[in-house]
Amino acid sequence: MAILRSFMLCLSILAVVGCSSQVTRPDGADADRPVIRALQDFTVEMSPDARTQLADNVKFDIDALTSTMKRTLEGRGLVASEGDYRLKVVVNDIRVRSTFNAVMWGFMAGNDHLEGDAIVLNLEGEPVYEFGASASYALGGFGGGQDSSRMNWLYEEFSEMIADELSKKRDE
């Protein structure tokens, strides 16, 4: 029984350590935060640096990220035709480990990650609020070997970070 508890404790710790996400706000971001009722629309694009990384990260799919963001934002009621802002998400950095490295080396092979900036624009196209979001996944073995699971987790977590920050602006 003690061995089982120890094993479950180690497994729980690894699950927490292997995945992370965060939102970063620029200095002074709290001073001029707009109240965001809803977004009229949003776009997802890649920075020039991220475009050059695509050759080494062929499993990354911008359309899948866009679809996940759409589902997440609409599910939270953050997108409406009468919205008062627009959102531009710029993916700045991506890394996707090969299946072999994820399974065999796990976190020692680094992590899979997705980082970007979310820029809230008024209807005239002027930026009014900006923040960064990042998600990383470093599990190995069976959990790290499922490419679709790793990528879906990154897309979902990245989208949730952005939706959480926008929800805070709406609910203030």
PDB file of C-alpha atoms in Angstrom:
ATOM      1  CA  MET A   1       0.000   0.000   0.000  1.00  0.00           C
ATOM      2  CA  ALA A   2       2.856   2.400   0.836  1.00  0.00           C
ATOM      3  CA  ILE A   3       4.496   1.657  -2.516  1.00  0.00           C
ATOM      4  CA  LEU A   4       1.274   2.473  -4.336  1.00  0.00           C
ATOM      5  CA  ARG A   5       0.955   5.777  -2.457  1.00  0.00           C
ATOM      6  CA  SER A   6       4.556   6.671  -3.259  1.00  0.00           C
ATOM      7  CA  PHE A   7       4.023   5.845  -6.909  1.00  0.00           C
ATOM      8  CA  MET A   8       0.832   7.924  -7.084  1.00  0.00           C
ATOM      9  CA  LEU A   9       2.571  10.844  -5.361  1.00  0.00           C
ATOM     10  CA  CYS A  10       5.446  10.740  -7.857  1.00  0.00           C
ATOM     11  CA  LEU A  11       3.016  10.501 -10.753  1.00  0.00           C
ATOM     12  CA  SER A  12       1.053  13.489  -9.451  1.00  0.00           C
ATOM     13  CA  ILE A  13       4.195  15.570  -9.064  1.00  0.00           C
ATOM     14  CA  LEU A  14       5.335  14.716 -12.591  1.00  0.00           C
ATOM     15  CA  ALA A  15       1.955  15.715 -14.003  1.00  0.00           C
ATOM     16  CA  VAL A  16       2.178  19.113 -12.350  1.00  0.00           C
ATOM     17  CA  VAL A  17       5.813  19.693 -13.265  1.00  0.00           C
ATOM     18  CA  GLY A  18       5.443  18.652 -16.900  1.00  0.00           C
ATOM     19  CA  CYS A  19       2.937  21.296 -18.001  1.00  0.00           C
ATOM     20  CA  SER A  20       2.776  24.996 -17.391  1.00  0.00           C
ATOM     21  CA  SER A  21       1.254  28.187 -18.702  1.00  0.00           C
ATOM     22  CA  GLN A  22       1.283  31.852 -17.874  1.00  0.00           C
ATOM     23  CA  VAL A  23       0.101  35.290 -18.866  1.00  0.00           C
ATOM     24  CA  THR A  24       2.520  38.208 -18.812  1.00  0.00           C
ATOM     25  CA  ARG A  25       1.442  41.813 -18.717  1.00  0.00           C
ATOM     26  CA  PRO A  26       3.664  44.777 -19.571  1.00  0.00           C
ATOM     27  CA  ASP A  27       4.606  47.237 -16.838  1.00  0.00           C
ATOM     28  CA  GLY A  28       1.774  49.654 -16.127  1.00  0.00           C
ATOM     29  CA  ALA A  29      -0.810  47.409 -17.799  1.00  0.00           C
ATOM     30  CA  ASP A  30      -3.135  47.708 -14.810  1.00  0.00           C
ATOM     31  CA  ALA A  31      -3.417  51.476 -15.209  1.00  0.00           C
ATOM     32  CA  ASP A  32      -5.170  51.634 -18.580  1.00  0.00           C
ATOM     33  CA  ARG A  33      -7.099  48.401 -18.823  1.00  0.00           C
ATOM     34  CA  PRO A  34     -10.215  48.668 -20.958  1.00  0.00           C
ATOM     35  CA  VAL A  35     -13.401  46.872 -19.994  1.00  0.00           C
ATOM     36  CA  ILE A  36     -13.981  44.365 -22.778  1.00  0.00           C
ATOM     37  CA  ARG A  37     -17.590  43.307 -23.172  1.00  0.00           C
ATOM     38  CA  ALA A  38     -17.047  41.259 -26.306  1.00  0.00           C
ATOM     39  CA  LEU A  39     -14.788  40.929 -29.307  1.00  0.00           C
ATOM     40  CA  GLN A  40     -16.196  41.673 -32.721  1.00  0.00           C
ATOM     41  CA  ASP A  41     -13.692  39.254 -34.239  1.00  0.00           C
ATOM     42  CA  PHE A  42     -10.157  37.923 -33.864  1.00  0.00           C
ATOM     43  CA  THR A  43      -7.230  36.829 -36.005  1.00  0.00           C
ATOM     44  CA  VAL A  44      -4.318  34.500 -35.379  1.00  0.00           C
ATOM     45  CA  GLU A  45      -1.086  35.074 -37.247  1.00  0.00           C
ATOM     46  CA  MET A  46       2.574  34.164 -36.999  1.00  0.00           C
ATOM     47  CA  SER A  47       5.511  36.478 -36.498  1.00  0.00           C
ATOM     48  CA  PRO A  48       8.381  36.247 -39.006  1.00  0.00           C
ATOM     49  CA  ASP A  49      10.475  34.401 -36.396  1.00  0.00           C
ATOM     50  CA  ALA A  50       7.724  31.829 -35.843  1.00  0.00           C
ATOM     51  CA  ARG A  51       7.361  31.320 -39.604  1.00  0.00           C
ATOM     52  CA  THR A  52      11.036  30.377 -39.832  1.00  0.00           C
ATOM     53  CA  GLN A  53      10.514  27.862 -37.005  1.00  0.00           C
ATOM     54  CA  LEU A  54       7.796  26.016 -38.958  1.00  0.00           C
ATOM     55  CA  ALA A  55      10.359  23.991 -40.918  1.00  0.00           C
ATOM     56  CA  ASP A  56      11.500  22.371 -37.657  1.00  0.00           C
ATOM     57  CA  ASN A  57       8.006  22.151 -36.155  1.00  0.00           C
ATOM     58  CA  VAL A  58       5.857  20.572 -38.858  1.00  0.00           C
ATOM     59  CA  LYS A  59       3.315  19.266 -36.330  1.00  0.00           C
ATOM     60  CA  PHE A  60       2.245  22.809 -35.441  1.00  0.00           C
ATOM     61  CA  ASP A  61      -0.997  23.749 -37.201  1.00  0.00           C
ATOM     62  CA  ILE A  62      -2.116  27.392 -37.125  1.00  0.00           C
ATOM     63  CA  ASP A  63      -5.574  26.394 -38.374  1.00  0.00           C
ATOM     64  CA  ALA A  64      -6.012  24.004 -35.439  1.00  0.00           C
ATOM     65  CA  LEU A  65      -4.937  26.775 -33.048  1.00  0.00           C
ATOM     66  CA  THR A  66      -7.372  29.212 -34.668  1.00  0.00           C
ATOM     67  CA  SER A  67     -10.198  26.677 -34.438  1.00  0.00           C
ATOM     68  CA  THR A  68      -9.438  25.997 -30.771  1.00  0.00           C
ATOM     69  CA  MET A  69      -9.316  29.718 -30.021  1.00  0.00           C
ATOM     70  CA  LYS A  70     -12.631  30.239 -31.782  1.00  0.00           C
ATOM     71  CA  ARG A  71     -14.271  27.460 -29.784  1.00  0.00           C
ATOM     72  CA  THR A  72     -12.808  28.742 -26.506  1.00  0.00           C
ATOM     73  CA  LEU A  73     -13.648  32.420 -27.039  1.00  0.00           C
ATOM     74  CA  GLU A  74     -17.173  31.690 -28.287  1.00  0.00           C
ATOM     75  CA  GLY A  75     -17.739  29.229 -25.452  1.00  0.00           C
ATOM     76  CA  ARG A  76     -16.936  31.973 -22.962  1.00  0.00           C
ATOM     77  CA  GLY A  77     -19.224  34.448 -24.722  1.00  0.00           C
ATOM     78  CA  LEU A  78     -16.277  36.661 -25.661  1.00  0.00           C
ATOM     79  CA  VAL A  79     -17.137  36.965 -29.365  1.00  0.00           C
ATOM     80  CA  ALA A  80     -20.258  38.790 -30.548  1.00  0.00           C
ATOM     81  CA  SER A  81     -21.159  40.669 -33.728  1.00  0.00           C
ATOM     82  CA  GLU A  82     -21.819  43.790 -31.642  1.00  0.00           C
ATOM     83  CA  GLY A  83     -18.435  43.520 -29.880  1.00  0.00           C
ATOM     84  CA  ASP A  84     -16.525  46.633 -28.942  1.00  0.00           C
ATOM     85  CA  TYR A  85     -12.986  45.390 -29.689  1.00  0.00           C
ATOM     86  CA  ARG A  86     -10.970  43.151 -31.999  1.00  0.00           C
ATOM     87  CA  LEU A  87      -8.238  40.727 -31.006  1.00  0.00           C
ATOM     88  CA  LYS A  88      -5.023  39.982 -32.864  1.00  0.00           C
ATOM     89  CA  VAL A  89      -3.006  37.018 -31.611  1.00  0.00           C
ATOM     90  CA  VAL A  90       0.574  36.810 -32.860  1.00  0.00           C
ATOM     91  CA  VAL A  91       2.410  33.509 -32.342  1.00  0.00           C
ATOM     92  CA  ASN A  92       6.045  34.383 -31.611  1.00  0.00           C
ATOM     93  CA  ASP A  93       7.699  31.102 -30.651  1.00  0.00           C
ATOM     94  CA  ILE A  94       6.882  27.439 -31.211  1.00  0.00           C
ATOM     95  CA  ARG A  95       8.679  24.213 -30.478  1.00  0.00           C
ATOM     96  CA  VAL A  96       7.404  20.693 -30.970  1.00  0.00           C
ATOM     97  CA  ARG A  97       9.597  17.751 -30.003  1.00  0.00           C
ATOM     98  CA  SER A  98       9.771  14.716 -32.245  1.00  0.00           C
ATOM     99  CA  THR A  99       7.744  11.742 -31.057  1.00  0.00           C
ATOM    100  CA  PHE A 100      10.922   9.769 -30.403  1.00  0.00           C
ATOM    101  CA  ASN A 101      12.453  12.527 -28.252  1.00  0.00           C
ATOM    102  CA  ALA A 102       9.218  13.072 -26.352  1.00  0.00           C
ATOM    103  CA  VAL A 103       8.872   9.357 -25.547  1.00  0.00           C
ATOM    104  CA  MET A 104      12.500   8.426 -24.914  1.00  0.00           C
ATOM    105  CA  TRP A 105      13.885  11.550 -23.283  1.00  0.00           C
ATOM    106  CA  GLY A 106      10.797  13.317 -21.936  1.00  0.00           C
ATOM    107  CA  PHE A 107      11.601  16.583 -20.189  1.00  0.00           C
ATOM    108  CA  MET A 108      15.327  16.048 -20.810  1.00  0.00           C
ATOM    109  CA  ALA A 109      14.620  16.761 -24.500  1.00  0.00           C
ATOM    110  CA  GLY A 110      13.192  20.134 -23.556  1.00  0.00           C
ATOM    111  CA  ASN A 111       9.543  21.027 -23.852  1.00  0.00           C
ATOM    112  CA  ASP A 112       6.931  21.638 -26.474  1.00  0.00           C
ATOM    113  CA  HIS A 113       5.850  25.236 -26.216  1.00  0.00           C
ATOM    114  CA  LEU A 114       3.702  27.910 -27.773  1.00  0.00           C
ATOM    115  CA  GLU A 115       4.223  31.593 -26.971  1.00  0.00           C
ATOM    116  CA  GLY A 116       2.526  34.655 -28.344  1.00  0.00           C
ATOM    117  CA  ASP A 117       1.091  38.110 -27.827  1.00  0.00           C
ATOM    118  CA  ALA A 118      -2.569  39.035 -27.654  1.00  0.00           C
ATOM    119  CA  ILE A 119      -3.281  42.579 -28.815  1.00  0.00           C
ATOM    120  CA  VAL A 120      -6.694  44.079 -28.140  1.00  0.00           C
ATOM    121  CA  LEU A 121      -7.582  46.703 -30.749  1.00  0.00           C
ATOM    122  CA  ASN A 122     -10.403  49.208 -30.745  1.00  0.00           C
ATOM    123  CA  LEU A 123     -12.691  49.238 -33.780  1.00  0.00           C
ATOM    124  CA  GLU A 124     -10.435  51.823 -35.459  1.00  0.00           C
ATOM    125  CA  GLY A 125      -7.550  49.343 -35.281  1.00  0.00           C
ATOM    126  CA  GLU A 126      -5.556  51.090 -32.546  1.00  0.00           C
ATOM    127  CA  PRO A 127      -4.025  48.885 -29.819  1.00  0.00           C
ATOM    128  CA  VAL A 128      -5.547  49.471 -26.376  1.00  0.00           C
ATOM    129  CA  TYR A 129      -4.226  46.524 -24.373  1.00  0.00           C
ATOM    130  CA  GLU A 130      -1.575  43.880 -24.895  1.00  0.00           C
ATOM    131  CA  PHE A 131      -0.414  40.823 -22.988  1.00  0.00           C
ATOM    132  CA  GLY A 132       1.650  37.718 -23.595  1.00  0.00           C
ATOM    133  CA  ALA A 133       0.570  34.112 -23.193  1.00  0.00           C
ATOM    134  CA  SER A 134       2.599  30.933 -23.134  1.00  0.00           C
ATOM    135  CA  ALA A 135       1.994  27.242 -22.671  1.00  0.00           C
ATOM    136  CA  SER A 136       4.522  24.428 -22.394  1.00  0.00           C
ATOM    137  CA  TYR A 137       4.323  20.638 -22.202  1.00  0.00           C
ATOM    138  CA  ALA A 138       7.318  18.543 -21.134  1.00  0.00           C
ATOM    139  CA  LEU A 139       5.976  15.119 -20.175  1.00  0.00           C
ATOM    140  CA  GLY A 140       7.663  12.055 -21.605  1.00  0.00           C
ATOM    141  CA  GLY A 141       6.877   8.391 -22.005  1.00  0.00           C
ATOM    142  CA  PHE A 142       3.363   7.469 -23.060  1.00  0.00           C
ATOM    143  CA  GLY A 143       1.981  10.902 -22.097  1.00  0.00           C
ATOM    144  CA  GLY A 144       4.608  12.669 -24.183  1.00  0.00           C
ATOM    145  CA  GLY A 145       4.439  10.323 -27.131  1.00  0.00           C
ATOM    146  CA  GLN A 146       0.941  11.133 -28.282  1.00  0.00           C
ATOM    147  CA  ASP A 147       1.495  14.005 -30.722  1.00  0.00           C
ATOM    148  CA  SER A 148      -2.170  14.889 -30.957  1.00  0.00           C
ATOM    149  CA  SER A 149      -2.503  14.992 -27.165  1.00  0.00           C
ATOM    150  CA  ARG A 150       0.522  17.241 -26.772  1.00  0.00           C
ATOM    151  CA  MET A 151      -0.550  19.637 -29.509  1.00  0.00           C
ATOM    152  CA  ASN A 152      -4.172  19.741 -28.424  1.00  0.00           C
ATOM    153  CA  TRP A 153      -3.092  20.483 -24.865  1.00  0.00           C
ATOM    154  CA  LEU A 154      -0.892  23.364 -26.081  1.00  0.00           C
ATOM    155  CA  TYR A 155      -3.668  24.821 -28.254  1.00  0.00           C
ATOM    156  CA  GLU A 156      -6.251  24.485 -25.477  1.00  0.00           C
ATOM    157  CA  GLU A 157      -4.049  25.909 -22.736  1.00  0.00           C
ATOM    158  CA  PHE A 158      -2.852  28.832 -24.865  1.00  0.00           C
ATOM    159  CA  SER A 159      -6.445  29.639 -25.794  1.00  0.00           C
ATOM    160  CA  GLU A 160      -7.583  29.346 -22.169  1.00  0.00           C
ATOM    161  CA  MET A 161      -4.857  31.750 -21.008  1.00  0.00           C
ATOM    162  CA  ILE A 162      -6.044  34.360 -23.493  1.00  0.00           C
ATOM    163  CA  ALA A 163      -9.720  33.776 -22.713  1.00  0.00           C
ATOM    164  CA  ASP A 164      -9.048  34.005 -18.963  1.00  0.00           C
ATOM    165  CA  GLU A 165      -7.326  37.359 -19.331  1.00  0.00           C
ATOM    166  CA  LEU A 166     -10.094  38.728 -21.565  1.00  0.00           C
ATOM    167  CA  SER A 167     -12.745  37.441 -19.155  1.00  0.00           C
ATOM    168  CA  LYS A 168     -11.084  39.379 -16.351  1.00  0.00           C
ATOM    169  CA  LYS A 169     -11.401  42.539 -18.458  1.00  0.00           C
ATOM    170  CA  ARG A 170     -15.080  41.830 -19.090  1.00  0.00           C
ATOM    171  CA  ASP A 171     -15.998  40.975 -15.523  1.00  0.00           C
ATOM    172  CA  GLU A 172     -14.412  44.029 -13.872  1.00  0.00           C
TER     173      GLU A 172
END
